[in-house]
PDB file of C-alpha atoms and ligand atoms in Angstrom:
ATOM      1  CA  UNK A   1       3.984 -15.791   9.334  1.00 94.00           C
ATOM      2  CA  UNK A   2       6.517 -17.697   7.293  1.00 97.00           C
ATOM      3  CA  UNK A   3       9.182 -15.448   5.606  1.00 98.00           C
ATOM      4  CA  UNK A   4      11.771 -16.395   3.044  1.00 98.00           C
ATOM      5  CA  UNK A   5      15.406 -15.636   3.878  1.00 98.00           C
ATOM      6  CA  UNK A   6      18.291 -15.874   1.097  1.00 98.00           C
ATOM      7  CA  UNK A   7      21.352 -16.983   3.279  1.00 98.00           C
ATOM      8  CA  UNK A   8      24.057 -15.022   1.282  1.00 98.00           C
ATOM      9  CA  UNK A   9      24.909 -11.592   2.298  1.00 98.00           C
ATOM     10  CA  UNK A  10      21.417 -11.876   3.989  1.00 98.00           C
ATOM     11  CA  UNK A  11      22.487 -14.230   7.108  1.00 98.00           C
ATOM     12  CA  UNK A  12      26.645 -14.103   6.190  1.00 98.00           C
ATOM     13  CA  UNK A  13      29.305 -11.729   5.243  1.00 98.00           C
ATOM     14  CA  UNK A  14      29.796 -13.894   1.748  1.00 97.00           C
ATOM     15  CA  UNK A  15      31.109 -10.797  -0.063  1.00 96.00           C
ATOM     16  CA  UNK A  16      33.407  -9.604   2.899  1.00 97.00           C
ATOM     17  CA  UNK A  17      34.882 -13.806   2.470  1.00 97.00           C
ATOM     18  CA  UNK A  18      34.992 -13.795  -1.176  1.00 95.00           C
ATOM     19  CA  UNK A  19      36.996 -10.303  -1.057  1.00 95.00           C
ATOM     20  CA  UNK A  20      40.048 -12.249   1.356  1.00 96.00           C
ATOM     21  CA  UNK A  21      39.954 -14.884  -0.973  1.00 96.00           C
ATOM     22  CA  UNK A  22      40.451 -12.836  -3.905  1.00 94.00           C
ATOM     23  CA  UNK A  23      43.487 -10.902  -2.167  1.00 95.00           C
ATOM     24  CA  UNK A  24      44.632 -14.666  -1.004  1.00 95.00           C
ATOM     25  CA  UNK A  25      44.633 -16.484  -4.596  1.00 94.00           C
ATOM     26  CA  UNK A  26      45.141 -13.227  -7.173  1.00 94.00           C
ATOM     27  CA  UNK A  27      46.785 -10.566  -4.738  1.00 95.00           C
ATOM     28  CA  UNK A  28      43.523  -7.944  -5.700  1.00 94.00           C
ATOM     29  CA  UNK A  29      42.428  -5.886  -3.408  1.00 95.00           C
ATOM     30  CA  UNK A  30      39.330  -4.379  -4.091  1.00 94.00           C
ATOM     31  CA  UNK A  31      37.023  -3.036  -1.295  1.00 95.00           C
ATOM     32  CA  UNK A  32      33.702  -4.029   0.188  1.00 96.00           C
ATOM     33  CA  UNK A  33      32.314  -0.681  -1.376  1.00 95.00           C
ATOM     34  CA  UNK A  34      33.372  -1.183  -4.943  1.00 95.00           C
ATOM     35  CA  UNK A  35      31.052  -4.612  -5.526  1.00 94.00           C
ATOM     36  CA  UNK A  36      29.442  -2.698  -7.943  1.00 93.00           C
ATOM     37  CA  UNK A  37      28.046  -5.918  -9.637  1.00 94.00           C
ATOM     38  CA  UNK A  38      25.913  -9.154  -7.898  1.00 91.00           C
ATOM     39  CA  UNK A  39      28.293 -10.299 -11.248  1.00 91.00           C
ATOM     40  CA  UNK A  40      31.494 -11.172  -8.953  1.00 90.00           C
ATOM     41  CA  UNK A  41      33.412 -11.464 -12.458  1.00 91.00           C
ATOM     42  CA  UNK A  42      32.551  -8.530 -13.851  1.00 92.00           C
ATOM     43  CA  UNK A  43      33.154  -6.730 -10.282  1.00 90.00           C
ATOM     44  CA  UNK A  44      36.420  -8.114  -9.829  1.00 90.00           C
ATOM     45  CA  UNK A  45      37.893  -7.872 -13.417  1.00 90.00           C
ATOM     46  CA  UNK A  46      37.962 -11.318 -13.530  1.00 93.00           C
ATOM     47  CA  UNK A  47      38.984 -13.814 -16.304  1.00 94.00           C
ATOM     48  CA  UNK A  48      36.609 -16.982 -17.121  1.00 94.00           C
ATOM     49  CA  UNK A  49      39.877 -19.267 -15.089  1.00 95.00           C
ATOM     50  CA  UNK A  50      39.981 -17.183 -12.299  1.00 93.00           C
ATOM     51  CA  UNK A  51      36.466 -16.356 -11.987  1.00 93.00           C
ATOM     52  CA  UNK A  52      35.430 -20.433 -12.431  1.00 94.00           C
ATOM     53  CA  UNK A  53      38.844 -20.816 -10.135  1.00 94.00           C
ATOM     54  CA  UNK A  54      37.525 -18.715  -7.173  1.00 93.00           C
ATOM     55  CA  UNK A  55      33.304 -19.958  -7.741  1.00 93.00           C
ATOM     56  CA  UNK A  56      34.542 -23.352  -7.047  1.00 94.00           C
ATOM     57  CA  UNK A  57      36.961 -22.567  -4.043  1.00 95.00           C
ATOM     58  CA  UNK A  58      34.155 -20.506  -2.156  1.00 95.00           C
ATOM     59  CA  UNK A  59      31.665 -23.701  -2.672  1.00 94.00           C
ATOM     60  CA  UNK A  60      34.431 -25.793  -0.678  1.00 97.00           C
ATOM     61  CA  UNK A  61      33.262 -26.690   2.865  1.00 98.00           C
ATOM     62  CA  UNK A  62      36.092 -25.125   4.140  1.00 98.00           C
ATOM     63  CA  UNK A  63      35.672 -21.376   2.571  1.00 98.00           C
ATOM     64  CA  UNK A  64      31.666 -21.865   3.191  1.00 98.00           C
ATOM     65  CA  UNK A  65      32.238 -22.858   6.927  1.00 98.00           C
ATOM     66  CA  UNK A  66      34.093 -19.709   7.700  1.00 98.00           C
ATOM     67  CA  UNK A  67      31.787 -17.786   6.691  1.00 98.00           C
ATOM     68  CA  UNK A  68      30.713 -14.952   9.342  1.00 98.00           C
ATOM     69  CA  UNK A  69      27.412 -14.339  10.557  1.00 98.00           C
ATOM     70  CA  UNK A  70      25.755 -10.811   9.785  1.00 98.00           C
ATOM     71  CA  UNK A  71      25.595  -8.804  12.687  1.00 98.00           C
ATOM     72  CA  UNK A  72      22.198  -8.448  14.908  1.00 98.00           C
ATOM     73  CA  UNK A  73      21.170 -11.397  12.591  1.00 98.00           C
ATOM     74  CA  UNK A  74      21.229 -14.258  14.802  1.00 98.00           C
ATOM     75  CA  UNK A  75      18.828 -12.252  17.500  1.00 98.00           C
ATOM     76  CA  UNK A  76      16.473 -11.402  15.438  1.00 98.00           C
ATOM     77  CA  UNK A  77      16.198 -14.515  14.390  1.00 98.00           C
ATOM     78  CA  UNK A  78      15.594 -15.791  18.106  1.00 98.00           C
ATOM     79  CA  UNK A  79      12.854 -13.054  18.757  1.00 98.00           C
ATOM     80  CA  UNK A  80      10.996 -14.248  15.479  1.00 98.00           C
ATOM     81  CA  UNK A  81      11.499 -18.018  17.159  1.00 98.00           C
ATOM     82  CA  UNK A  82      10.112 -17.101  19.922  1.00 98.00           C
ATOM     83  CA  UNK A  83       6.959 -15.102  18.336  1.00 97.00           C
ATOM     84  CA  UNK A  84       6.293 -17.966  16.283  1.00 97.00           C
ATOM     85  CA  UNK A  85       7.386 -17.332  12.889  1.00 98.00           C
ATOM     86  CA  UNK A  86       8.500 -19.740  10.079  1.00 98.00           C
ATOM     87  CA  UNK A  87      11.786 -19.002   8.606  1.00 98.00           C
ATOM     88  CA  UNK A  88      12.647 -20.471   5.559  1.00 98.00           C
ATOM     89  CA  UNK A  89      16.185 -20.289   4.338  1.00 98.00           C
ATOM     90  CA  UNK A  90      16.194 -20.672   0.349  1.00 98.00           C
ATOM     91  CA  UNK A  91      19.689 -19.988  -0.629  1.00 98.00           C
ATOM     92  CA  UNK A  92      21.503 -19.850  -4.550  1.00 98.00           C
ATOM     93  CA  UNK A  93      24.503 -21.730  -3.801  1.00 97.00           C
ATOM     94  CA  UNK A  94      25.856 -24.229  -5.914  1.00 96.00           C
ATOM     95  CA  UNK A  95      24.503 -27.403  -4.774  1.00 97.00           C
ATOM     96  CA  UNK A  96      27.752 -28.848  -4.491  1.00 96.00           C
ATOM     97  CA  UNK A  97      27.453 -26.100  -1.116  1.00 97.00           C
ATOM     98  CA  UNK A  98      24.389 -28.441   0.440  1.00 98.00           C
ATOM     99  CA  UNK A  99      25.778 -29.891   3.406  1.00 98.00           C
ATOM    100  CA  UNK A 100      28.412 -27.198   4.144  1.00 98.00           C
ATOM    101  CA  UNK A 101      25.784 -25.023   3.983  1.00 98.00           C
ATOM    102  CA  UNK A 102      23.134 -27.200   6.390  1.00 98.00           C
ATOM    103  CA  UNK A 103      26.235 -27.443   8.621  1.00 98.00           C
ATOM    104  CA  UNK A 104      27.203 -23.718   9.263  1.00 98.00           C
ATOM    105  CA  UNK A 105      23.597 -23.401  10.330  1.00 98.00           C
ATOM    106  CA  UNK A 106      23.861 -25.649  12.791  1.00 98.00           C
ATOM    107  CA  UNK A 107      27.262 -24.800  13.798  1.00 98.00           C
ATOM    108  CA  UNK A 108      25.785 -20.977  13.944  1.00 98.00           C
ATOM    109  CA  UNK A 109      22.733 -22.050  15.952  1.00 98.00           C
ATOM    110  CA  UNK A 110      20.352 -20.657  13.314  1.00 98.00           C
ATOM    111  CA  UNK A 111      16.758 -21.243  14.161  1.00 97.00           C
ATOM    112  CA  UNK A 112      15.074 -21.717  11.185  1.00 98.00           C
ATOM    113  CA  UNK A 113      12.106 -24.499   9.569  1.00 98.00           C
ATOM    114  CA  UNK A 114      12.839 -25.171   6.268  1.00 98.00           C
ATOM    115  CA  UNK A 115      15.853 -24.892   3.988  1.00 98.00           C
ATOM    116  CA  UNK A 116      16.098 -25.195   0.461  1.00 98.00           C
ATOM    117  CA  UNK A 117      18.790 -25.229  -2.841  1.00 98.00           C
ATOM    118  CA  UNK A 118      17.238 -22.960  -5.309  1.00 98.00           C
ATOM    119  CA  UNK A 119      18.323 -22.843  -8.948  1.00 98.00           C
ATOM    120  CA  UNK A 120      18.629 -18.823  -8.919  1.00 98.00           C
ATOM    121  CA  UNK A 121      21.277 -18.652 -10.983  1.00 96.00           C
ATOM    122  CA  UNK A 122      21.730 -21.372 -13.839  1.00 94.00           C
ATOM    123  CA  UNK A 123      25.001 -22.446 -11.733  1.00 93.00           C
ATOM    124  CA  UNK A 124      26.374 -25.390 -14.985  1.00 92.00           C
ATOM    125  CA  UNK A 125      26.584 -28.421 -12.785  1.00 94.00           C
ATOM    126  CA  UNK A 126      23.632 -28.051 -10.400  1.00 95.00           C
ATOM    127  CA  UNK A 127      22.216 -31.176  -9.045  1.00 96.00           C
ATOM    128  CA  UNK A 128      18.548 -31.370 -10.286  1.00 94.00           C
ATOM    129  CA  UNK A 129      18.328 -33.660  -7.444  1.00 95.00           C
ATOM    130  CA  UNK A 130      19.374 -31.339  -4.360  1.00 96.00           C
ATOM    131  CA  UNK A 131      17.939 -27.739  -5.980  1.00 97.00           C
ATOM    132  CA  UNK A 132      14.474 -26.708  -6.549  1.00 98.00           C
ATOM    133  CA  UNK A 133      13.511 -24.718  -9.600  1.00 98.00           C
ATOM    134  CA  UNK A 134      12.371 -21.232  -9.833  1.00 98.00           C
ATOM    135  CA  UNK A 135       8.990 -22.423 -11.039  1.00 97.00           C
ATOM    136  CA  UNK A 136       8.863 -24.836  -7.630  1.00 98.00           C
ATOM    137  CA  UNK A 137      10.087 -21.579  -5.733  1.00 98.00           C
ATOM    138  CA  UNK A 138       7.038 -19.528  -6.772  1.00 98.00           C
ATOM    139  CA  UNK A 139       4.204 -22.187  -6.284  1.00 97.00           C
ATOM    140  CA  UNK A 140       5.299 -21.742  -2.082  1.00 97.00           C
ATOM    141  CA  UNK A 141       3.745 -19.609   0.413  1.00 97.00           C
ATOM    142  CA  UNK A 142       5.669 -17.122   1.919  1.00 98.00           C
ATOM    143  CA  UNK A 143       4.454 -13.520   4.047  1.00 96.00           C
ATOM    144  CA  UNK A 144       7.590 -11.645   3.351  1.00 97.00           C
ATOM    145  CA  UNK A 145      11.243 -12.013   1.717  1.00 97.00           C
ATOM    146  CA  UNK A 146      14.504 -10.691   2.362  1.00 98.00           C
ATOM    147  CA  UNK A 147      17.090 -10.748  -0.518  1.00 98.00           C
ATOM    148  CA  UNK A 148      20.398  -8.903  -1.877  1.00 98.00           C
ATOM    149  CA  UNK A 149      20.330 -10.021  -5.506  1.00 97.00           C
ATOM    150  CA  UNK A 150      18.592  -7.825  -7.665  1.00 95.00           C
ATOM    151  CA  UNK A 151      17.538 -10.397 -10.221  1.00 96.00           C
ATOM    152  CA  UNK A 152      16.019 -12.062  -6.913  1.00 97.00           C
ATOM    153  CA  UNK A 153      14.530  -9.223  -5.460  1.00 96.00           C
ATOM    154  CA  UNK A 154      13.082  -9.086  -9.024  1.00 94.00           C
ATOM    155  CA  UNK A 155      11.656 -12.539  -9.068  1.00 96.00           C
ATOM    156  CA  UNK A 156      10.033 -12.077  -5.915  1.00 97.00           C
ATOM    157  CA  UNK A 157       8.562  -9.220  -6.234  1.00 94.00           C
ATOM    158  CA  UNK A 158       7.161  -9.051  -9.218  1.00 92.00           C
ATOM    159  CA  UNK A 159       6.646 -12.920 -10.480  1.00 94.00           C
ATOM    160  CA  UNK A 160       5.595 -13.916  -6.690  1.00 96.00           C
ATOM    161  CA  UNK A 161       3.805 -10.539  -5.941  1.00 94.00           C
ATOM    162  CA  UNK A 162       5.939 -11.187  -2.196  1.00 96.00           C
ATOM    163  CA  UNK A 163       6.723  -7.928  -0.081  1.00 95.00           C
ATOM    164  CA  UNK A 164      10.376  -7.614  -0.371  1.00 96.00           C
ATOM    165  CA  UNK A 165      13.181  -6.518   2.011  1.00 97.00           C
ATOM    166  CA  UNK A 166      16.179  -5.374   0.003  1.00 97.00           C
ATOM    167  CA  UNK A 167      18.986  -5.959   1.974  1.00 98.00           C
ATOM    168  CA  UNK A 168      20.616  -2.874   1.113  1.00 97.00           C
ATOM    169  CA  UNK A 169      24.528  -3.725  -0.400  1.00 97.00           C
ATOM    170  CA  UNK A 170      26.746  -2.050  -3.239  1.00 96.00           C
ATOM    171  CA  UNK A 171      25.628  -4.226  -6.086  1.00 97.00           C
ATOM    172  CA  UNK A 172      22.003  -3.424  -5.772  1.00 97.00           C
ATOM    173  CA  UNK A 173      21.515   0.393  -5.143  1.00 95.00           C
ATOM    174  CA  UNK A 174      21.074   1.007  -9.011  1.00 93.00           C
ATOM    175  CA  UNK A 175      18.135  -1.342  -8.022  1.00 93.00           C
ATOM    176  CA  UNK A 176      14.708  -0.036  -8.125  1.00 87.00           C
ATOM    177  CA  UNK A 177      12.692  -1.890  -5.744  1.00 81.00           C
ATOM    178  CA  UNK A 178       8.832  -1.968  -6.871  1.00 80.00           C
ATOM    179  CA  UNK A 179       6.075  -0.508  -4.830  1.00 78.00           C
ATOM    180  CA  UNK A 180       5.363  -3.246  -1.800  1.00 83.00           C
ATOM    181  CA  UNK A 181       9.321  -3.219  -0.941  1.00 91.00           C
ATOM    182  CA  UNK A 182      11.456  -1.538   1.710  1.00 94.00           C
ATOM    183  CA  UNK A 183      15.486  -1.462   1.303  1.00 95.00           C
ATOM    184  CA  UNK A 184      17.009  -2.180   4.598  1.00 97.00           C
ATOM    185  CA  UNK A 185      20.380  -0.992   6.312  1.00 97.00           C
ATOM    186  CA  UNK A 186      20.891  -4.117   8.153  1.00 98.00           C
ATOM    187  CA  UNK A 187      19.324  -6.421  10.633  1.00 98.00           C
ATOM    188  CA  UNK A 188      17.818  -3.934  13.168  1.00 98.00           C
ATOM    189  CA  UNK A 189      16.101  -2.383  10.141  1.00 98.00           C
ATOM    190  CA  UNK A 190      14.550  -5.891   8.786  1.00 98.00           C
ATOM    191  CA  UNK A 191      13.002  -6.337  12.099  1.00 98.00           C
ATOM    192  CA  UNK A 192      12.079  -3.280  11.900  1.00 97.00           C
ATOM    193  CA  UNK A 193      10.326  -3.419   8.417  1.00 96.00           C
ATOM    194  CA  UNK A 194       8.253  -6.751   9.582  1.00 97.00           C
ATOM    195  CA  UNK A 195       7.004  -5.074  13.013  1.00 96.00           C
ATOM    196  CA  UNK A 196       5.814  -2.345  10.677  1.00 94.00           C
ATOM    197  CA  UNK A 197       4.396  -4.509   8.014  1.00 93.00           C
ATOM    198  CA  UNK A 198       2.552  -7.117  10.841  1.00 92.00           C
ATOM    199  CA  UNK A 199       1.237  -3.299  11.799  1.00 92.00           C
ATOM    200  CA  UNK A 200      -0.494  -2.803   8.554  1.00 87.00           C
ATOM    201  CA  UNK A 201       1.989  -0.621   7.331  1.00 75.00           C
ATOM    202  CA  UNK A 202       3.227  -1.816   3.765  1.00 69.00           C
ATOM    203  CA  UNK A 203       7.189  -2.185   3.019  1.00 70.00           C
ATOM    204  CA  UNK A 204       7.999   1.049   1.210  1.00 69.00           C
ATOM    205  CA  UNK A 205      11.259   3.281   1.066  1.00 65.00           C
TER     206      UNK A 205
HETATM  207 MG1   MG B 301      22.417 -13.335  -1.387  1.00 88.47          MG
END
Protein backbone atom coordinates (compact mmCIF):
# COMPACT_ATOMS: atom_id res chain seq x y z
CA UNK A 1 0.00 0.00 0.00
CA UNK A 2 1.99 3.08 -0.88
CA UNK A 3 -0.12 6.32 -1.06
CA UNK A 4 0.89 9.72 -2.30
CA UNK A 5 0.46 12.65 0.09
CA UNK A 6 0.78 16.45 -1.17
CA UNK A 7 2.23 18.18 2.03
CA UNK A 8 0.39 21.58 1.57
CA UNK A 9 -2.91 22.06 3.12
CA UNK A 10 -2.81 18.17 3.10
CA UNK A 11 -0.23 17.65 6.18
CA UNK A 12 -0.08 21.79 7.17
CA UNK A 13 -2.29 24.71 7.67
CA UNK A 14 -0.26 26.58 4.57
CA UNK A 15 -3.34 28.70 3.76
CA UNK A 16 -4.20 29.52 7.51
CA UNK A 17 0.08 30.83 7.44
CA UNK A 18 -0.10 32.53 4.22
CA UNK A 19 -3.42 34.44 5.47
CA UNK A 20 -1.13 36.03 8.81
CA UNK A 21 1.37 36.84 6.48
CA UNK A 22 -0.77 38.67 4.22
CA UNK A 23 -2.38 40.72 7.25
CA UNK A 24 1.52 41.06 8.50
CA UNK A 25 3.15 42.55 5.14
CA UNK A 26 -0.18 44.29 3.30
CA UNK A 27 -2.58 44.83 6.41
CA UNK A 28 -5.49 42.45 4.33
CA UNK A 29 -7.51 40.56 6.07
CA UNK A 30 -9.29 38.15 4.23
CA UNK A 31 -10.67 34.92 5.84
CA UNK A 32 -9.86 31.24 5.64
CA UNK A 33 -13.38 30.84 3.90
CA UNK A 34 -12.97 33.34 1.12
CA UNK A 35 -9.77 31.35 -0.68
CA UNK A 36 -11.92 31.06 -3.40
CA UNK A 37 -8.90 30.39 -5.78
CA UNK A 38 -5.76 27.56 -5.40
CA UNK A 39 -4.60 31.11 -7.46
CA UNK A 40 -3.37 32.93 -4.07
CA UNK A 41 -3.10 36.18 -6.40
CA UNK A 42 -6.16 36.16 -7.80
CA UNK A 43 -7.73 35.22 -4.20
CA UNK A 44 -6.08 37.88 -2.48
CA UNK A 45 -6.38 40.79 -5.03
CA UNK A 46 -2.95 40.74 -5.37
CA UNK A 47 -0.52 42.75 -7.61
CA UNK A 48 2.41 40.83 -9.63
CA UNK A 49 5.04 42.76 -6.56
CA UNK A 50 3.11 41.73 -3.85
CA UNK A 51 2.03 38.48 -5.04
CA UNK A 52 5.99 37.55 -6.20
CA UNK A 53 6.75 39.58 -2.69
CA UNK A 54 4.70 37.20 -0.44
CA UNK A 55 5.58 33.60 -2.88
CA UNK A 56 9.09 34.24 -1.99
CA UNK A 57 8.64 35.13 1.82
CA UNK A 58 6.47 31.89 2.45
CA UNK A 59 9.43 29.72 0.66
CA UNK A 60 11.82 31.23 3.49
CA UNK A 61 12.80 28.58 6.09
CA UNK A 62 11.52 30.63 8.58
CA UNK A 63 7.68 31.13 7.29
CA UNK A 64 7.89 27.24 6.06
CA UNK A 65 9.11 26.06 9.58
CA UNK A 66 6.15 27.54 11.33
CA UNK A 67 4.01 26.01 9.57
CA UNK A 68 1.23 24.01 11.70
CA UNK A 69 0.43 20.55 11.40
CA UNK A 70 -3.25 19.57 10.27
CA UNK A 71 -5.12 18.25 12.96
CA UNK A 72 -5.63 14.24 13.50
CA UNK A 73 -2.89 14.20 10.74
CA UNK A 74 0.08 13.14 12.53
CA UNK A 75 -1.98 9.90 14.06
CA UNK A 76 -3.10 8.73 11.25
CA UNK A 77 -0.08 8.80 9.95
CA UNK A 78 1.33 6.56 12.92
CA UNK A 79 -1.58 3.95 12.52
CA UNK A 80 -0.69 3.66 8.68
CA UNK A 81 3.18 3.20 10.11
CA UNK A 82 2.30 0.78 12.06
CA UNK A 83 -0.01 -1.25 9.42
CA UNK A 84 2.69 -1.09 7.07
CA UNK A 85 1.97 1.42 4.55
CA UNK A 86 4.32 3.53 2.32
CA UNK A 87 3.77 7.16 2.49
CA UNK A 88 5.15 9.20 0.02
CA UNK A 89 5.18 12.92 0.48
CA UNK A 90 5.36 14.67 -3.13
CA UNK A 91 4.90 18.26 -2.43
CA UNK A 92 4.72 21.62 -5.15
CA UNK A 93 6.86 23.89 -3.32
CA UNK A 94 9.35 25.91 -4.82
CA UNK A 95 12.46 24.05 -4.63
CA UNK A 96 14.16 26.77 -3.08
CA UNK A 97 11.57 25.15 0.03
CA UNK A 98 13.74 21.60 -0.09
CA UNK A 99 15.44 21.48 3.07
CA UNK A 100 12.99 23.64 5.08
CA UNK A 101 10.62 21.46 3.97
CA UNK A 102 12.70 17.92 4.80
CA UNK A 103 13.29 19.71 8.13
CA UNK A 104 9.69 20.48 9.42
CA UNK A 105 9.14 16.79 8.83
CA UNK A 106 11.52 15.84 10.98
CA UNK A 107 10.99 18.49 13.43
CA UNK A 108 7.08 17.28 13.22
CA UNK A 109 8.01 13.61 13.61
CA UNK A 110 6.31 12.70 10.31
CA UNK A 111 6.65 9.08 9.46
CA UNK A 112 6.85 8.85 6.02
CA UNK A 113 9.31 6.76 3.06
CA UNK A 114 9.88 8.84 0.37
CA UNK A 115 9.72 12.56 -0.34
CA UNK A 116 9.87 14.31 -3.42
CA UNK A 117 9.95 18.18 -5.21
CA UNK A 118 7.45 17.98 -7.93
CA UNK A 119 7.23 20.56 -10.71
CA UNK A 120 3.26 21.01 -10.24
CA UNK A 121 3.19 24.30 -10.92
CA UNK A 122 5.79 25.83 -13.50
CA UNK A 123 7.22 27.79 -10.27
CA UNK A 124 10.10 30.31 -12.82
CA UNK A 125 13.24 29.38 -10.99
CA UNK A 126 12.76 25.71 -10.11
CA UNK A 127 15.83 23.69 -9.75
CA UNK A 128 15.68 20.94 -12.48
CA UNK A 129 18.08 19.38 -10.20
CA UNK A 130 16.00 19.07 -6.80
CA UNK A 131 12.23 18.67 -8.60
CA UNK A 132 10.90 15.86 -10.53
CA UNK A 133 8.70 16.44 -13.53
CA UNK A 134 5.13 15.68 -13.97
CA UNK A 135 5.99 13.12 -16.61
CA UNK A 136 8.55 11.39 -13.80
CA UNK A 137 5.50 11.82 -11.31
CA UNK A 138 3.17 9.64 -13.41
CA UNK A 139 5.62 6.75 -14.41
CA UNK A 140 5.47 5.91 -10.13
CA UNK A 141 3.35 3.52 -8.40
CA UNK A 142 1.09 4.71 -6.02
CA UNK A 143 -2.48 2.85 -4.36
CA UNK A 144 -4.14 6.06 -3.47
CA UNK A 145 -3.58 10.04 -3.38
CA UNK A 146 -4.61 12.74 -1.28
CA UNK A 147 -4.49 16.33 -2.74
CA UNK A 148 -6.14 19.98 -2.38
CA UNK A 149 -5.21 21.46 -5.75
CA UNK A 150 -7.64 20.95 -8.27
CA UNK A 151 -5.28 21.01 -11.22
CA UNK A 152 -3.58 18.11 -9.05
CA UNK A 153 -6.45 16.27 -8.17
CA UNK A 154 -6.87 16.55 -11.98
CA UNK A 155 -3.55 15.12 -12.91
CA UNK A 156 -3.98 12.30 -10.76
CA UNK A 157 -6.95 11.26 -11.46
CA UNK A 158 -7.38 11.32 -14.73
CA UNK A 159 -3.63 11.23 -16.39
CA UNK A 160 -2.53 8.58 -13.53
CA UNK A 161 -5.99 6.80 -13.37
CA UNK A 162 -5.00 7.04 -9.13
CA UNK A 163 -8.08 6.97 -6.64
CA UNK A 164 -8.13 10.39 -5.29
CA UNK A 165 -8.88 11.91 -1.84
CA UNK A 166 -9.89 15.54 -2.25
CA UNK A 167 -8.99 17.16 0.69
CA UNK A 168 -11.98 19.15 0.87
CA UNK A 169 -10.90 23.28 1.15
CA UNK A 170 -12.54 26.60 -0.30
CA UNK A 171 -10.60 26.75 -3.51
CA UNK A 172 -11.66 23.39 -4.74
CA UNK A 173 -15.47 22.86 -4.09
CA UNK A 174 -16.31 24.20 -7.71
CA UNK A 175 -14.15 21.01 -8.28
CA UNK A 176 -15.72 18.05 -9.76
CA UNK A 177 -13.91 15.10 -8.65
CA UNK A 178 -14.19 12.13 -11.35
CA UNK A 179 -15.75 8.83 -10.60
CA UNK A 180 -12.93 6.73 -8.41
CA UNK A 181 -12.61 9.91 -5.91
CA UNK A 182 -13.99 10.74 -2.48
CA UNK A 183 -13.77 14.53 -1.08
CA UNK A 184 -12.78 14.42 2.48
CA UNK A 185 -13.62 16.75 5.58
CA UNK A 186 -10.38 16.25 7.21
CA UNK A 187 -8.08 13.64 8.57
CA UNK A 188 -10.55 11.29 10.38
CA UNK A 189 -12.37 11.16 7.04
CA UNK A 190 -9.07 10.19 4.88
CA UNK A 191 -8.58 7.33 7.14
CA UNK A 192 -11.71 6.73 6.80
CA UNK A 193 -11.87 6.69 2.90
CA UNK A 194 -8.66 4.16 2.79
CA UNK A 195 -10.26 1.61 5.45
CA UNK A 196 -13.18 1.70 3.05
CA UNK A 197 -11.27 1.49 -0.12
CA UNK A 198 -8.67 -1.53 1.41
CA UNK A 199 -12.53 -2.95 1.99
CA UNK A 200 -13.32 -3.05 -1.63
CA UNK A 201 -15.36 -0.18 -1.48
CA UNK A 202 -14.25 2.44 -4.23
CA UNK A 203 -13.61 6.30 -3.21
CA UNK A 204 -16.86 7.98 -4.23
CA UNK A 205 -18.84 11.07 -2.76
MG1 LIG B 1 -1.55 21.36 -1.40
Amino acid sequence: MNIYLDMDDVLCDTAGAYLALLAREFGLHVTFEEVFSFNLQKSFGLDDAQSRHLFDRAHKPDFILALKPLEGMRKVLRNWEERGFSVSILTGRHTSAADSSRQWLEEWKIPYHSFAMVDKYNWSGTDEAVAISLAQLSCMQFDIGVEDSPKMADYLSREMALPLLLFDRPWNRSYEPCAKSRRCRGWQQVETAVNDWLAGAPPAD
